[in-house]
Amino acid sequence: MREMRLRDLSSFIRTTNHDDILVKTEMEEVDYASKAWGVILNTCDDMEREVLGALRSFFPRIYTLGAMGELVDQIGGGLMASTRLSVWREDRSCMEWLDSQSEASVIYVSFGSLTVLTAHQLAEFAWGLAGTDHPFLWIIRPDMVDGGVRTALPEEFIAATKGRSFFASWCHQGQVLAHRSVGGFLTHGGWNSMLESVLSGVPLICWPTFADQYTNCRYACVHWGFGLEVDQEVTRGQVSDRVRELMEGGKGKEMRERSKKWKEMAKQATRRGGSSHMNLDRLAEDLSIKETQSES
């Protein structure tokens, strides 16, 4: 993995405590994988070709089937679009609000299903968003803030952004990112969010907090070229700067162009003849051979 810093590695292994439970869990997973007949990964060859090449020297049977949701849609005729896998009830009214916004004008903000913020961090993000003229859709789970959400957002912030903000507790993220009015995604950098962003061709502002999110963020910003990073000690000034850089600047335009190229690459991988589609065929064939051999 080129151009990686210590802070870009998973938080699970950035410890000096050999008995750390997360380190032990990681080591156990590697051990299990080394004993497995095969390993299935939710990525595609073009996104991580160098790393996959190194992994295949340890795990000969690696099947990259990503993005799996898109692959299922290609094979199942839109099955994923009619399947609800959300951990929270989706608020559909946000889609109507997006319909009323201009093309590529909205910043979509979501930190996933697990990230918990302090009241101070929430306020910094809030005032950072308020410091720009861009409309935003913000997903704020009921359990997202220490001490509860209701008292965390300043009333002055709500008043300052009235008319260009929409708040929801959860949404269908794939549909939101694919909406014509969404022009950027402020995210924690979880892998599912990363893939959905790629498939929608939407550039990112990343604020990683946990596990592989740091690595995902680094790849989006450096290797894939469609991401910007927010410092761990988040400040409203930097949030405003990142939003403007993404939505207004020349660098943001370049990032959107790269996002479109990665979108086409990811979708091509799942089409017939693409790498992920062929790997699925190879997996089915290899499993059939394995079953035949075990019966003989």
CSV table of N, CA and C in Angstrom, one decimal, residues 126-236:
chain,number,residue,atom,x,y,z
A,126,ALA,N,-22.0,21.6,12.2
A,126,ALA,CA,-23.2,22.4,11.9
A,126,ALA,C,-22.8,23.8,11.5
A,127,TRP,N,-21.9,24.5,12.3
A,127,TRP,CA,-21.6,25.8,11.9
A,127,TRP,C,-20.7,25.9,10.7
A,128,GLY,N,-19.9,24.8,10.4
A,128,GLY,CA,-19.2,24.7,9.2
A,128,GLY,C,-20.1,24.7,8.0
A,129,LEU,N,-21.2,23.9,8.1
A,129,LEU,CA,-22.1,23.9,7.0
A,129,LEU,C,-22.9,25.2,6.8
A,130,ALA,N,-23.2,25.8,8.0
A,130,ALA,CA,-23.8,27.1,7.9
A,130,ALA,C,-23.0,28.2,7.3
A,131,GLY,N,-21.7,28.0,7.4
A,131,GLY,CA,-20.7,29.0,6.9
A,131,GLY,C,-20.6,29.1,5.4
A,132,THR,N,-21.3,28.2,4.7
A,132,THR,CA,-21.3,28.2,3.2
A,132,THR,C,-22.8,28.5,2.8
A,133,ASP,N,-22.9,28.8,1.5
A,133,ASP,CA,-24.2,29.1,0.9
A,133,ASP,C,-24.9,27.8,0.3
A,134,HIS,N,-24.3,26.7,0.5
A,134,HIS,CA,-24.8,25.5,-0.1
A,134,HIS,C,-25.9,24.8,0.7
A,135,PRO,N,-26.9,24.3,0.0
A,135,PRO,CA,-28.0,23.5,0.7
A,135,PRO,C,-27.4,22.2,1.2
A,136,PHE,N,-28.0,21.6,2.2
A,136,PHE,CA,-27.5,20.3,2.7
A,136,PHE,C,-28.6,19.5,3.2
A,137,LEU,N,-28.4,18.2,3.1
A,137,LEU,CA,-29.3,17.1,3.6
A,137,LEU,C,-28.5,16.4,4.7
A,138,TRP,N,-28.9,16.4,5.9
A,138,TRP,CA,-28.1,15.9,7.0
A,138,TRP,C,-28.9,14.8,7.7
A,139,ILE,N,-28.3,13.6,7.7
A,139,ILE,CA,-28.8,12.4,8.4
A,139,ILE,C,-28.3,12.4,9.9
A,140,ILE,N,-29.2,12.6,10.8
A,140,ILE,CA,-28.8,12.7,12.2
A,140,ILE,C,-29.7,11.6,12.9
A,141,ARG,N,-29.0,10.5,13.3
A,141,ARG,CA,-29.7,9.4,14.0
A,141,ARG,C,-30.0,9.9,15.4
A,142,PRO,N,-31.1,9.3,16.0
A,142,PRO,CA,-31.4,9.6,17.4
A,142,PRO,C,-30.3,9.3,18.4
A,143,ASP,N,-29.4,8.4,18.1
A,143,ASP,CA,-28.4,8.0,19.0
A,143,ASP,C,-27.0,8.5,18.6
A,144,MET,N,-27.0,9.5,17.7
A,144,MET,CA,-25.7,9.9,17.1
A,144,MET,C,-24.9,10.8,18.0
A,145,VAL,N,-25.5,11.4,19.0
A,145,VAL,CA,-24.7,12.4,19.8
A,145,VAL,C,-24.8,12.0,21.3
A,146,ASP,N,-23.7,12.1,21.9
A,146,ASP,CA,-23.6,11.9,23.4
A,146,ASP,C,-24.6,12.8,24.1
A,147,GLY,N,-25.5,12.3,24.9
A,147,GLY,CA,-26.4,13.2,25.6
A,147,GLY,C,-27.7,13.4,24.8
A,148,GLY,N,-27.8,12.9,23.6
A,148,GLY,CA,-29.0,13.1,22.8
A,148,GLY,C,-28.9,14.3,21.8
A,149,VAL,N,-29.6,14.1,20.7
A,149,VAL,CA,-29.6,15.1,19.6
A,149,VAL,C,-30.4,16.3,19.8
A,150,ARG,N,-31.5,16.2,20.5
A,150,ARG,CA,-32.5,17.3,20.6
A,150,ARG,C,-31.9,18.6,21.1
A,151,THR,N,-31.0,18.5,22.0
A,151,THR,CA,-30.4,19.7,22.6
A,151,THR,C,-29.0,20.1,22.0
A,152,ALA,N,-28.5,19.2,21.1
A,152,ALA,CA,-27.2,19.4,20.6
A,152,ALA,C,-27.1,20.5,19.5
A,153,LEU,N,-28.1,20.6,18.6
A,153,LEU,CA,-28.0,21.6,17.5
A,153,LEU,C,-28.5,22.9,18.0
A,154,PRO,N,-27.6,23.9,17.9
A,154,PRO,CA,-28.0,25.3,18.4
A,154,PRO,C,-29.2,25.8,17.7
A,155,GLU,N,-30.1,26.5,18.4
A,155,GLU,CA,-31.3,27.1,17.7
A,155,GLU,C,-30.9,28.1,16.7
A,156,GLU,N,-29.8,28.8,17.0
A,156,GLU,CA,-29.3,29.8,16.1
A,156,GLU,C,-28.8,29.2,14.7
A,157,PHE,N,-28.3,28.0,14.8
A,157,PHE,CA,-27.9,27.3,13.6
A,157,PHE,C,-29.2,26.9,12.8
A,158,ILE,N,-30.2,26.4,13.4
A,158,ILE,CA,-31.4,26.0,12.7
A,158,ILE,C,-32.0,27.3,12.0
A,159,ALA,N,-32.0,28.4,12.7
A,159,ALA,CA,-32.5,29.6,12.1
A,159,ALA,C,-31.7,30.1,10.9
A,160,ALA,N,-30.3,30.0,11.1
A,160,ALA,CA,-29.4,30.5,10.1
A,160,ALA,C,-29.5,29.7,8.8
A,161,THR,N,-29.9,28.4,8.9
A,161,THR,CA,-29.9,27.5,7.7
A,161,THR,C,-31.3,27.2,7.2
A,162,LYS,N,-32.3,27.9,7.8
A,162,LYS,CA,-33.6,27.6,7.4
A,162,LYS,C,-33.8,27.9,5.9
A,163,GLY,N,-34.5,27.0,5.2
A,163,GLY,CA,-34.7,27.2,3.8
A,163,GLY,C,-33.7,26.5,2.9
A,164,ARG,N,-32.5,26.1,3.5
A,164,ARG,CA,-31.5,25.4,2.6
A,164,ARG,C,-31.0,24.2,3.4
A,165,SER,N,-31.7,23.7,4.4
A,165,SER,CA,-31.3,22.5,5.1
A,165,SER,C,-32.5,21.6,5.3
A,166,PHE,N,-32.1,20.3,5.3
A,166,PHE,CA,-33.2,19.3,5.6
A,166,PHE,C,-32.5,18.2,6.5
A,167,PHE,N,-33.2,17.9,7.6
A,167,PHE,CA,-32.7,16.9,8.5
A,167,PHE,C,-33.6,15.7,8.5
A,168,ALA,N,-33.0,14.5,8.5
A,168,ALA,CA,-33.7,13.2,8.6
A,168,ALA,C,-33.0,12.3,9.5
A,169,SER,N,-33.7,11.3,10.1
A,169,SER,CA,-33.0,10.4,11.0
A,169,SER,C,-32.4,9.2,10.2
A,170,TRP,N,-32.9,9.0,9.0
A,170,TRP,CA,-32.3,7.9,8.1
A,170,TRP,C,-32.9,8.1,6.7
A,171,CYS,N,-32.2,7.4,5.7
A,171,CYS,CA,-32.7,7.5,4.4
A,171,CYS,C,-32.2,6.3,3.6
A,172,HIS,N,-32.7,6.2,2.3
A,172,HIS,CA,-32.1,5.2,1.4
A,172,HIS,C,-30.9,5.9,0.8
A,173,GLN,N,-29.7,5.6,1.3
A,173,GLN,CA,-28.5,6.3,0.9
A,173,GLN,C,-28.2,6.2,-0.6
A,174,GLY,N,-28.4,5.0,-1.2
A,174,GLY,CA,-28.1,4.8,-2.6
A,174,GLY,C,-28.9,5.7,-3.5
A,175,GLN,N,-30.2,5.8,-3.1
A,175,GLN,CA,-31.1,6.7,-3.9
A,175,GLN,C,-30.7,8.2,-3.7
A,176,VAL,N,-30.4,8.5,-2.5
A,176,VAL,CA,-30.0,9.9,-2.3
A,176,VAL,C,-28.7,10.3,-3.1
A,177,LEU,N,-27.7,9.4,-3.0
A,177,LEU,CA,-26.5,9.7,-3.7
A,177,LEU,C,-26.7,9.8,-5.2
A,178,ALA,N,-27.6,9.0,-5.7
A,178,ALA,CA,-27.9,8.9,-7.2
A,178,ALA,C,-28.8,10.1,-7.6
A,179,HIS,N,-29.3,10.9,-6.7
A,179,HIS,CA,-30.2,12.0,-7.1
A,179,HIS,C,-29.4,13.1,-7.8
A,180,ARG,N,-30.0,13.7,-8.8
A,180,ARG,CA,-29.4,14.7,-9.6
A,180,ARG,C,-28.9,15.9,-8.8
A,181,SER,N,-29.6,16.2,-7.7
A,181,SER,CA,-29.2,17.4,-7.0
A,181,SER,C,-28.1,17.3,-6.0
A,182,VAL,N,-27.6,16.1,-5.7
A,182,VAL,CA,-26.5,15.8,-4.8
A,182,VAL,C,-25.2,16.0,-5.5
A,183,GLY,N,-24.4,16.9,-5.0
A,183,GLY,CA,-23.1,17.2,-5.6
A,183,GLY,C,-21.9,16.8,-4.8
A,184,GLY,N,-22.1,16.4,-3.5
A,184,GLY,CA,-21.0,16.1,-2.6
A,184,GLY,C,-21.5,15.3,-1.4
A,185,PHE,N,-20.6,14.5,-0.8
A,185,PHE,CA,-21.0,13.6,0.3
A,185,PHE,C,-20.0,13.8,1.4
A,186,LEU,N,-20.4,14.3,2.6
A,186,LEU,CA,-19.6,14.4,3.8
A,186,LEU,C,-19.9,13.2,4.6
A,187,THR,N,-18.9,12.3,4.7
A,187,THR,CA,-19.0,11.0,5.2
A,187,THR,C,-18.0,10.5,6.2
A,188,HIS,N,-18.3,9.5,7.0
A,188,HIS,CA,-17.3,8.9,7.9
A,188,HIS,C,-16.3,8.0,7.1
A,189,GLY,N,-16.7,7.6,5.9
A,189,GLY,CA,-15.8,6.8,5.1
A,189,GLY,C,-15.9,5.3,5.3
A,190,GLY,N,-17.0,4.8,5.7
A,190,GLY,CA,-17.3,3.4,5.8
A,190,GLY,C,-17.3,2.8,4.4
A,191,TRP,N,-17.0,1.5,4.3
A,191,TRP,CA,-16.8,0.9,3.0
A,191,TRP,C,-18.1,0.9,2.2
A,192,ASN,N,-19.2,0.6,2.8
A,192,ASN,CA,-20.5,0.6,2.1
A,192,ASN,C,-20.7,2.0,1.5
A,193,SER,N,-20.5,3.0,2.3
A,193,SER,CA,-20.7,4.4,1.9
A,193,SER,C,-19.7,4.8,0.7
A,194,MET,N,-18.5,4.3,0.8
A,194,MET,CA,-17.5,4.5,-0.2
A,194,MET,C,-18.0,3.9,-1.5
A,195,LEU,N,-18.4,2.7,-1.5
A,195,LEU,CA,-18.9,2.0,-2.7
A,195,LEU,C,-20.1,2.7,-3.3
A,196,GLU,N,-21.0,3.1,-2.5
A,196,GLU,CA,-22.2,3.8,-3.0
A,196,GLU,C,-21.9,5.1,-3.6
A,197,SER,N,-20.9,5.8,-3.0
A,197,SER,CA,-20.5,7.1,-3.6
A,197,SER,C,-19.8,6.8,-5.0
A,198,VAL,N,-19.0,5.8,-5.1
A,198,VAL,CA,-18.4,5.5,-6.3
A,198,VAL,C,-19.4,5.2,-7.4
A,199,LEU,N,-20.4,4.4,-7.0
A,199,LEU,CA,-21.4,3.9,-8.0
A,199,LEU,C,-22.3,5.1,-8.4
A,200,SER,N,-22.3,6.2,-7.6
A,200,SER,CA,-23.2,7.3,-8.0
A,200,SER,C,-22.3,8.4,-8.6
A,201,GLY,N,-21.0,8.3,-8.6
A,201,GLY,CA,-20.1,9.3,-9.2
A,201,GLY,C,-20.1,10.6,-8.4
A,202,VAL,N,-20.2,10.5,-7.0
A,202,VAL,CA,-20.3,11.7,-6.1
A,202,VAL,C,-19.0,11.8,-5.4
A,203,PRO,N,-18.3,12.9,-5.4
A,203,PRO,CA,-17.0,13.1,-4.7
A,203,PRO,C,-17.3,13.2,-3.2
A,204,LEU,N,-16.2,13.1,-2.4
A,204,LEU,CA,-16.3,12.9,-0.9
A,204,LEU,C,-15.6,14.0,-0.2
A,205,ILE,N,-16.1,14.2,1.0
A,205,ILE,CA,-15.3,14.9,2.1
A,205,ILE,C,-15.4,13.8,3.3
A,206,CYS,N,-14.2,13.4,3.7
A,206,CYS,CA,-14.1,12.3,4.6
A,206,CYS,C,-13.7,12.7,6.0
A,207,TRP,N,-14.4,12.2,7.0
A,207,TRP,CA,-14.0,12.4,8.4
A,207,TRP,C,-14.0,11.0,9.1
A,208,PRO,N,-12.9,10.2,8.9
A,208,PRO,CA,-12.9,8.9,9.5
A,208,PRO,C,-12.7,8.9,11.0
A,209,THR,N,-13.3,7.9,11.6
A,209,THR,CA,-13.3,7.8,13.1
A,209,THR,C,-13.0,6.4,13.6
A,210,PHE,N,-13.0,5.4,12.8
A,210,PHE,CA,-13.0,4.0,13.3
A,210,PHE,C,-12.5,3.0,12.2
A,211,ALA,N,-11.8,2.0,12.7
A,211,ALA,CA,-11.5,0.8,11.9
A,211,ALA,C,-10.9,1.2,10.5
A,212,ASP,N,-11.4,0.6,9.4
A,212,ASP,CA,-10.9,0.8,8.1
A,212,ASP,C,-11.2,2.1,7.5
A,213,GLN,N,-12.0,2.9,8.2
A,213,GLN,CA,-12.4,4.2,7.6
A,213,GLN,C,-11.2,5.1,7.2
A,214,TYR,N,-10.1,5.0,8.0
A,214,TYR,CA,-8.9,5.8,7.8
A,214,TYR,C,-8.2,5.4,6.5
A,215,THR,N,-8.2,4.1,6.2
A,215,THR,CA,-7.6,3.6,5.0
A,215,THR,C,-8.5,4.0,3.8
A,216,ASN,N,-9.8,3.8,4.0
A,216,ASN,CA,-10.7,4.2,2.9
A,216,ASN,C,-10.5,5.6,2.5
A,217,CYS,N,-10.4,6.5,3.5
A,217,CYS,CA,-10.3,7.9,3.3
A,217,CYS,C,-9.0,8.2,2.5
A,218,ARG,N,-7.9,7.6,2.9
A,218,ARG,CA,-6.6,7.8,2.3
A,218,ARG,C,-6.7,7.4,0.8
A,219,TYR,N,-7.3,6.3,0.5
A,219,TYR,CA,-7.5,5.9,-0.9
A,219,TYR,C,-8.3,6.8,-1.7
A,220,ALA,N,-9.4,7.3,-1.1
A,220,ALA,CA,-10.3,8.2,-1.8
A,220,ALA,C,-9.6,9.5,-2.1
A,221,CYS,N,-8.8,10.0,-1.2
A,221,CYS,CA,-8.1,11.3,-1.3
A,221,CYS,C,-6.9,11.2,-2.2
A,222,VAL,N,-6.1,10.1,-2.1
A,222,VAL,CA,-4.8,10.1,-2.7
A,222,VAL,C,-4.8,9.2,-4.0
A,223,HIS,N,-5.3,8.0,-3.8
A,223,HIS,CA,-5.2,7.0,-4.9
A,223,HIS,C,-6.3,7.1,-5.9
A,224,TRP,N,-7.5,7.4,-5.5
A,224,TRP,CA,-8.6,7.5,-6.4
A,224,TRP,C,-8.9,9.0,-6.8
A,225,GLY,N,-8.5,9.9,-6.0
A,225,GLY,CA,-8.5,11.3,-6.3
A,225,GLY,C,-9.9,12.0,-6.3
A,226,PHE,N,-10.8,11.5,-5.6
A,226,PHE,CA,-12.1,12.2,-5.5
A,226,PHE,C,-12.5,12.5,-4.1
A,227,GLY,N,-11.6,12.6,-3.2
A,227,GLY,CA,-11.9,12.9,-1.8
A,227,GLY,C,-11.1,14.0,-1.2
A,228,LEU,N,-11.6,14.6,-0.1
A,228,LEU,CA,-10.9,15.6,0.7
A,228,LEU,C,-11.1,15.1,2.2
A,229,GLU,N,-10.1,15.4,3.0
A,229,GLU,CA,-10.1,14.9,4.4
A,229,GLU,C,-10.3,16.0,5.3
A,230,VAL,N,-11.1,15.8,6.4
A,230,VAL,CA,-11.3,16.7,7.5
A,230,VAL,C,-10.5,16.2,8.7
A,231,ASP,N,-9.8,17.0,9.4
A,231,ASP,CA,-8.9,16.6,10.5
A,231,ASP,C,-9.7,16.0,11.6
A,232,GLN,N,-9.1,15.1,12.4
A,232,GLN,CA,-9.8,14.5,13.5
A,232,GLN,C,-10.3,15.5,14.5
A,233,GLU,N,-9.5,16.5,14.8
A,233,GLU,CA,-10.0,17.7,15.6
A,233,GLU,C,-10.8,18.6,14.7
A,234,VAL,N,-12.0,18.3,14.4
A,234,VAL,CA,-12.8,19.0,13.4
A,234,VAL,C,-13.1,20.4,13.9
A,235,THR,N,-12.9,21.4,12.9
A,235,THR,CA,-13.3,22.8,13.2
A,235,THR,C,-14.2,23.3,12.1
A,236,ARG,N,-15.1,24.2,12.5
A,236,ARG,CA,-16.0,24.7,11.6
A,236,ARG,C,-15.4,25.4,10.4
